[in-house]
Amino acid sequence: MYAAGDAPAHLLTQDQLKAQRLRPPRGQLPAAYVNNHPDAAARSIRSTPLYDPAEAERMRPLTPGQQRAMTARRTCPRCGTVGTKPIPRDTGVCPDCAAAAHRQQVEQQLRACTGCSRPAVRPYPDGQRRCAACALHYALWHHAEAGRTAAWARTCPGPGDGDTCGTVTATDTDISTRLRKYGWWDPRCCAQCEVEVNRCADESERAWERGQGDPVAYRRREVAAVQAWAREVLADPRALVLDTETTGTDRDARIVEITALSTSGTILLNTLIDPGVPIPARATAVHGIRDQDVAGAPTLSDLLPRLSGMLRAASRTVAWNAPYDRGRIRYEAHLHHQTRATGGHRVADHGVHPAAAALVAGSWQCAMRAYSTWWGEPGQHGEGYRWQRLGGGHRSLGDCRAVLERLGRMEGDPPSHDPLDGYW
């Protein structure tokens, strides 16, 4: 066993023998092994056999047809260069042509307006990447967003998601004082809505207590509620199904892809996002998105006006893991408004910008929690229900379509995973 770089020069691998039209005869044992892994414990896994070319036998010469076929597989259809390896199937061209095509695509994206995709003669300055019309629309949107954020911060949010009360519960002085002291602000409920919130909490607690006495009836009501919710979502033309792919699961993870669908399956938004930070290898291993894939893609700041309009027009936003996707969008909007407020400089804080909180203040509903409840597989130690996998391929478009499929499945009866089997 030799370490990498220490093997005798006359010993060759099978690929090196093949390049000389040689091969080990049947039954020939390797003359040595070379370890390609720095960990000594993994030598048996990453070791490569070496053979003595003096003991190898010559392969039969290629026929003219085989030579032409081999040359054709190694010839780039774009530049005509004959390489030493076959042309990759994923690109269909040689590596040089693939790199040139990628550079050309990035240059075209850098010259395209992120709002209307209108190409420019030269790249946009300062990374703004907006034409004059889209820049004006973007400025007007920021002005309107500031007014909506101020109104949202002053008024009661209502007793439930999306049920806005509208009663003024705070002044601008209260809000600014709270922001200076704590760095965040959430709208206050009025006295009437506070009573309704407490009543709903008490009803939920009493329902749980009733379920402990009659688990079969409680399970039936629980599933019936999920079925009614799924039918309501699928029948709602204003419902939005959304999913994001990110650089990880940390609190500062950035979005690299976002998709939004209607309940009919119409694609409303589907694009890669330039996160502004390198994508970790562990994240790429999950969703397959690399740094070169998002090069030249728009940033989430570029998409905020469009995304804001979609979220405000939606009656509800359904996501597989709604708290996570909602938190990622809120974090991206927080960074955008924070950077804009500080003149292009990000500052370290632990709050949430009011405009970012207002962006995701609508009704967000978690399909993963509903599907796990409908599926009914008991969790560990019998506590709650076990989360179920989505199976959408870890790309935002596939995950959104998988959520729609799960919603359709929740309209029917679930399987049974508990000792109450047989009551369906």
PDB file of C-alpha atoms in Angstrom, residues 247-403:
ATOM      1  CA  THR A 247     -28.659  28.243   2.039  1.00  0.00           C
ATOM      2  CA  GLY A 248     -29.425  26.282   5.201  1.00  0.00           C
ATOM      3  CA  THR A 249     -31.624  26.138   8.274  1.00  0.00           C
ATOM      4  CA  ASP A 250     -29.846  28.766  10.379  1.00  0.00           C
ATOM      5  CA  ARG A 251     -31.579  31.958  11.477  1.00  0.00           C
ATOM      6  CA  ASP A 252     -29.523  33.915   8.917  1.00  0.00           C
ATOM      7  CA  ALA A 253     -30.081  31.518   5.989  1.00  0.00           C
ATOM      8  CA  ARG A 254     -30.735  33.239   2.666  1.00  0.00           C
ATOM      9  CA  ILE A 255     -33.207  32.340  -0.074  1.00  0.00           C
ATOM     10  CA  VAL A 256     -31.790  30.861  -3.312  1.00  0.00           C
ATOM     11  CA  GLU A 257     -35.066  29.910  -5.047  1.00  0.00           C
ATOM     12  CA  ILE A 258     -38.728  30.837  -4.657  1.00  0.00           C
ATOM     13  CA  THR A 259     -41.928  29.614  -6.320  1.00  0.00           C
ATOM     14  CA  ALA A 260     -45.561  30.637  -5.937  1.00  0.00           C
ATOM     15  CA  LEU A 261     -48.509  28.782  -7.496  1.00  0.00           C
ATOM     16  CA  SER A 262     -52.243  29.278  -7.525  1.00  0.00           C
ATOM     17  CA  THR A 263     -54.434  26.421  -6.335  1.00  0.00           C
ATOM     18  CA  SER A 264     -55.141  25.619 -10.006  1.00  0.00           C
ATOM     19  CA  GLY A 265     -51.409  24.993 -10.546  1.00  0.00           C
ATOM     20  CA  THR A 266     -50.689  28.210 -12.467  1.00  0.00           C
ATOM     21  CA  ILE A 267     -47.106  29.403 -11.967  1.00  0.00           C
ATOM     22  CA  LEU A 268     -47.183  32.947 -10.583  1.00  0.00           C
ATOM     23  CA  LEU A 269     -43.487  33.155  -9.660  1.00  0.00           C
ATOM     24  CA  ASN A 270     -40.632  30.723 -10.205  1.00  0.00           C
ATOM     25  CA  THR A 271     -37.068  31.984 -10.166  1.00  0.00           C
ATOM     26  CA  LEU A 272     -33.621  31.442  -8.719  1.00  0.00           C
ATOM     27  CA  ILE A 273     -32.388  34.080  -6.260  1.00  0.00           C
ATOM     28  CA  ASP A 274     -28.879  35.436  -5.853  1.00  0.00           C
ATOM     29  CA  PRO A 275     -28.451  35.258  -2.045  1.00  0.00           C
ATOM     30  CA  GLY A 276     -25.371  37.469  -2.022  1.00  0.00           C
ATOM     31  CA  VAL A 277     -23.452  34.826  -0.033  1.00  0.00           C
ATOM     32  CA  PRO A 278     -21.810  31.513  -1.041  1.00  0.00           C
ATOM     33  CA  ILE A 279     -24.140  28.504  -1.003  1.00  0.00           C
ATOM     34  CA  PRO A 280     -22.756  25.886   1.430  1.00  0.00           C
ATOM     35  CA  ALA A 281     -22.013  22.422   0.076  1.00  0.00           C
ATOM     36  CA  ARG A 282     -24.427  20.846   2.566  1.00  0.00           C
ATOM     37  CA  ALA A 283     -27.264  22.965   1.148  1.00  0.00           C
ATOM     38  CA  THR A 284     -26.291  22.150  -2.442  1.00  0.00           C
ATOM     39  CA  ALA A 285     -26.360  18.467  -1.527  1.00  0.00           C
ATOM     40  CA  VAL A 286     -30.048  18.888  -0.612  1.00  0.00           C
ATOM     41  CA  HIS A 287     -31.482  21.003  -3.444  1.00  0.00           C
ATOM     42  CA  GLY A 288     -28.670  20.863  -6.030  1.00  0.00           C
ATOM     43  CA  ILE A 289     -28.429  24.666  -6.501  1.00  0.00           C
ATOM     44  CA  ARG A 290     -24.844  25.895  -6.913  1.00  0.00           C
ATOM     45  CA  ASP A 291     -23.212  29.314  -6.875  1.00  0.00           C
ATOM     46  CA  GLN A 292     -22.829  29.296 -10.661  1.00  0.00           C
ATOM     47  CA  ASP A 293     -26.546  28.561 -11.047  1.00  0.00           C
ATOM     48  CA  VAL A 294     -27.573  31.763  -9.246  1.00  0.00           C
ATOM     49  CA  ALA A 295     -24.898  33.960 -10.864  1.00  0.00           C
ATOM     50  CA  GLY A 296     -26.741  36.810 -12.571  1.00  0.00           C
ATOM     51  CA  ALA A 297     -30.092  35.870 -11.002  1.00  0.00           C
ATOM     52  CA  PRO A 298     -32.177  38.656  -9.394  1.00  0.00           C
ATOM     53  CA  THR A 299     -31.924  39.331  -5.689  1.00  0.00           C
ATOM     54  CA  LEU A 300     -34.948  39.121  -3.431  1.00  0.00           C
ATOM     55  CA  SER A 301     -34.832  42.910  -3.091  1.00  0.00           C
ATOM     56  CA  ASP A 302     -35.487  43.095  -6.831  1.00  0.00           C
ATOM     57  CA  LEU A 303     -38.533  40.845  -6.425  1.00  0.00           C
ATOM     58  CA  LEU A 304     -39.961  42.482  -3.298  1.00  0.00           C
ATOM     59  CA  PRO A 305     -42.501  44.720  -5.107  1.00  0.00           C
ATOM     60  CA  ARG A 306     -43.839  41.761  -7.074  1.00  0.00           C
ATOM     61  CA  LEU A 307     -43.799  39.443  -4.059  1.00  0.00           C
ATOM     62  CA  SER A 308     -45.458  42.077  -1.867  1.00  0.00           C
ATOM     63  CA  GLY A 309     -48.310  42.474  -4.362  1.00  0.00           C
ATOM     64  CA  MET A 310     -48.834  38.719  -4.528  1.00  0.00           C
ATOM     65  CA  LEU A 311     -48.899  38.290  -0.738  1.00  0.00           C
ATOM     66  CA  ARG A 312     -51.293  41.186  -0.253  1.00  0.00           C
ATOM     67  CA  ALA A 313     -53.635  39.963  -3.009  1.00  0.00           C
ATOM     68  CA  ALA A 314     -53.708  36.421  -1.598  1.00  0.00           C
ATOM     69  CA  SER A 315     -56.472  35.480   0.829  1.00  0.00           C
ATOM     70  CA  ARG A 316     -54.049  32.998   2.436  1.00  0.00           C
ATOM     71  CA  THR A 317     -50.532  31.696   1.854  1.00  0.00           C
ATOM     72  CA  VAL A 318     -50.081  27.934   2.182  1.00  0.00           C
ATOM     73  CA  ALA A 319     -46.592  26.438   2.584  1.00  0.00           C
ATOM     74  CA  TRP A 320     -45.370  23.015   3.629  1.00  0.00           C
ATOM     75  CA  ASN A 321     -43.422  24.495   6.553  1.00  0.00           C
ATOM     76  CA  ALA A 322     -45.136  27.858   6.762  1.00  0.00           C
ATOM     77  CA  PRO A 323     -43.282  29.244   9.823  1.00  0.00           C
ATOM     78  CA  TYR A 324     -39.916  28.582   8.145  1.00  0.00           C
ATOM     79  CA  ASP A 325     -40.780  30.033   4.715  1.00  0.00           C
ATOM     80  CA  ARG A 326     -42.494  33.004   6.331  1.00  0.00           C
ATOM     81  CA  GLY A 327     -39.456  33.617   8.526  1.00  0.00           C
ATOM     82  CA  ARG A 328     -37.047  33.486   5.571  1.00  0.00           C
ATOM     83  CA  ILE A 329     -39.068  36.024   3.566  1.00  0.00           C
ATOM     84  CA  ARG A 330     -39.384  38.257   6.618  1.00  0.00           C
ATOM     85  CA  TYR A 331     -35.623  38.043   7.205  1.00  0.00           C
ATOM     86  CA  GLU A 332     -34.829  38.949   3.582  1.00  0.00           C
ATOM     87  CA  ALA A 333     -37.260  41.891   3.721  1.00  0.00           C
ATOM     88  CA  HIS A 334     -35.747  42.952   7.046  1.00  0.00           C
ATOM     89  CA  LEU A 335     -32.256  43.039   5.512  1.00  0.00           C
ATOM     90  CA  HIS A 336     -33.566  45.001   2.529  1.00  0.00           C
ATOM     91  CA  HIS A 337     -35.345  47.693   4.555  1.00  0.00           C
ATOM     92  CA  GLN A 338     -32.569  47.839   7.145  1.00  0.00           C
ATOM     93  CA  THR A 339     -29.934  48.385   4.454  1.00  0.00           C
ATOM     94  CA  ARG A 340     -32.087  51.022   2.765  1.00  0.00           C
ATOM     95  CA  ALA A 341     -32.665  52.847   6.068  1.00  0.00           C
ATOM     96  CA  THR A 342     -28.936  52.917   6.908  1.00  0.00           C
ATOM     97  CA  GLY A 343     -27.787  54.141   3.509  1.00  0.00           C
ATOM     98  CA  GLY A 344     -26.508  50.837   2.175  1.00  0.00           C
ATOM     99  CA  HIS A 345     -24.861  49.600   5.394  1.00  0.00           C
ATOM    100  CA  ARG A 346     -26.158  46.631   7.330  1.00  0.00           C
ATOM    101  CA  VAL A 347     -26.165  46.936  11.096  1.00  0.00           C
ATOM    102  CA  ALA A 348     -26.275  44.107  13.601  1.00  0.00           C
ATOM    103  CA  ASP A 349     -29.513  43.926  15.590  1.00  0.00           C
ATOM    104  CA  HIS A 350     -31.939  41.326  16.856  1.00  0.00           C
ATOM    105  CA  GLY A 351     -35.235  42.975  15.913  1.00  0.00           C
ATOM    106  CA  VAL A 352     -37.455  42.845  12.841  1.00  0.00           C
ATOM    107  CA  HIS A 353     -38.059  45.883  10.709  1.00  0.00           C
ATOM    108  CA  PRO A 354     -41.754  46.879  10.858  1.00  0.00           C
ATOM    109  CA  ALA A 355     -41.997  46.856   7.047  1.00  0.00           C
ATOM    110  CA  ALA A 356     -40.693  43.275   6.968  1.00  0.00           C
ATOM    111  CA  ALA A 357     -43.217  42.205   9.604  1.00  0.00           C
ATOM    112  CA  ALA A 358     -46.023  43.923   7.681  1.00  0.00           C
ATOM    113  CA  LEU A 359     -45.027  42.106   4.483  1.00  0.00           C
ATOM    114  CA  VAL A 360     -45.787  38.691   6.002  1.00  0.00           C
ATOM    115  CA  ALA A 361     -48.647  39.839   8.251  1.00  0.00           C
ATOM    116  CA  GLY A 362     -51.308  38.016   6.196  1.00  0.00           C
ATOM    117  CA  SER A 363     -52.753  34.579   6.814  1.00  0.00           C
ATOM    118  CA  TRP A 364     -50.068  31.872   6.578  1.00  0.00           C
ATOM    119  CA  GLN A 365     -51.198  28.248   6.904  1.00  0.00           C
ATOM    120  CA  CYS A 366     -48.952  25.219   7.372  1.00  0.00           C
ATOM    121  CA  ALA A 367     -49.710  22.256   5.101  1.00  0.00           C
ATOM    122  CA  MET A 368     -47.170  20.044   6.894  1.00  0.00           C
ATOM    123  CA  ARG A 369     -48.972  20.345  10.222  1.00  0.00           C
ATOM    124  CA  ALA A 370     -52.363  19.737   8.578  1.00  0.00           C
ATOM    125  CA  TYR A 371     -51.115  16.720   6.604  1.00  0.00           C
ATOM    126  CA  SER A 372     -49.437  15.198   9.667  1.00  0.00           C
ATOM    127  CA  THR A 373     -52.681  15.595  11.597  1.00  0.00           C
ATOM    128  CA  TRP A 374     -54.653  14.033   8.735  1.00  0.00           C
ATOM    129  CA  TRP A 375     -52.151  11.171   8.333  1.00  0.00           C
ATOM    130  CA  GLY A 376     -52.353  10.482  12.054  1.00  0.00           C
ATOM    131  CA  GLU A 377     -49.081   8.652  12.717  1.00  0.00           C
ATOM    132  CA  PRO A 378     -48.348   8.982  16.457  1.00  0.00           C
ATOM    133  CA  GLY A 379     -45.177  10.803  17.349  1.00  0.00           C
ATOM    134  CA  GLN A 380     -42.455   9.655  19.684  1.00  0.00           C
ATOM    135  CA  HIS A 381     -43.795   8.660  23.121  1.00  0.00           C
ATOM    136  CA  GLY A 382     -47.317   9.275  21.787  1.00  0.00           C
ATOM    137  CA  GLU A 383     -46.903  13.071  21.785  1.00  0.00           C
ATOM    138  CA  GLY A 384     -48.625  14.703  18.824  1.00  0.00           C
ATOM    139  CA  TYR A 385     -48.165  13.440  15.277  1.00  0.00           C
ATOM    140  CA  ARG A 386     -45.000  12.602  13.409  1.00  0.00           C
ATOM    141  CA  TRP A 387     -44.044  15.003  10.615  1.00  0.00           C
ATOM    142  CA  GLN A 388     -44.419  13.445   7.165  1.00  0.00           C
ATOM    143  CA  ARG A 389     -42.044  13.954   4.245  1.00  0.00           C
ATOM    144  CA  LEU A 390     -43.228  16.050   1.313  1.00  0.00           C
ATOM    145  CA  GLY A 391     -41.378  14.225  -1.470  1.00  0.00           C
ATOM    146  CA  GLY A 392     -41.193  17.173  -3.858  1.00  0.00           C
ATOM    147  CA  GLY A 393     -37.516  16.800  -4.781  1.00  0.00           C
ATOM    148  CA  HIS A 394     -36.283  19.772  -2.683  1.00  0.00           C
ATOM    149  CA  ARG A 395     -36.827  22.256  -5.530  1.00  0.00           C
ATOM    150  CA  SER A 396     -39.381  24.975  -4.917  1.00  0.00           C
ATOM    151  CA  LEU A 397     -41.543  24.241  -7.992  1.00  0.00           C
ATOM    152  CA  GLY A 398     -41.658  20.515  -7.281  1.00  0.00           C
ATOM    153  CA  ASP A 399     -42.410  21.144  -3.607  1.00  0.00           C
ATOM    154  CA  CYS A 400     -45.299  23.506  -4.449  1.00  0.00           C
ATOM    155  CA  ARG A 401     -46.814  20.932  -6.772  1.00  0.00           C
ATOM    156  CA  ALA A 402     -46.365  18.275  -4.092  1.00  0.00           C
ATOM    157  CA  VAL A 403     -48.252  20.510  -1.619  1.00  0.00           C
TER     158      VAL A 403
END
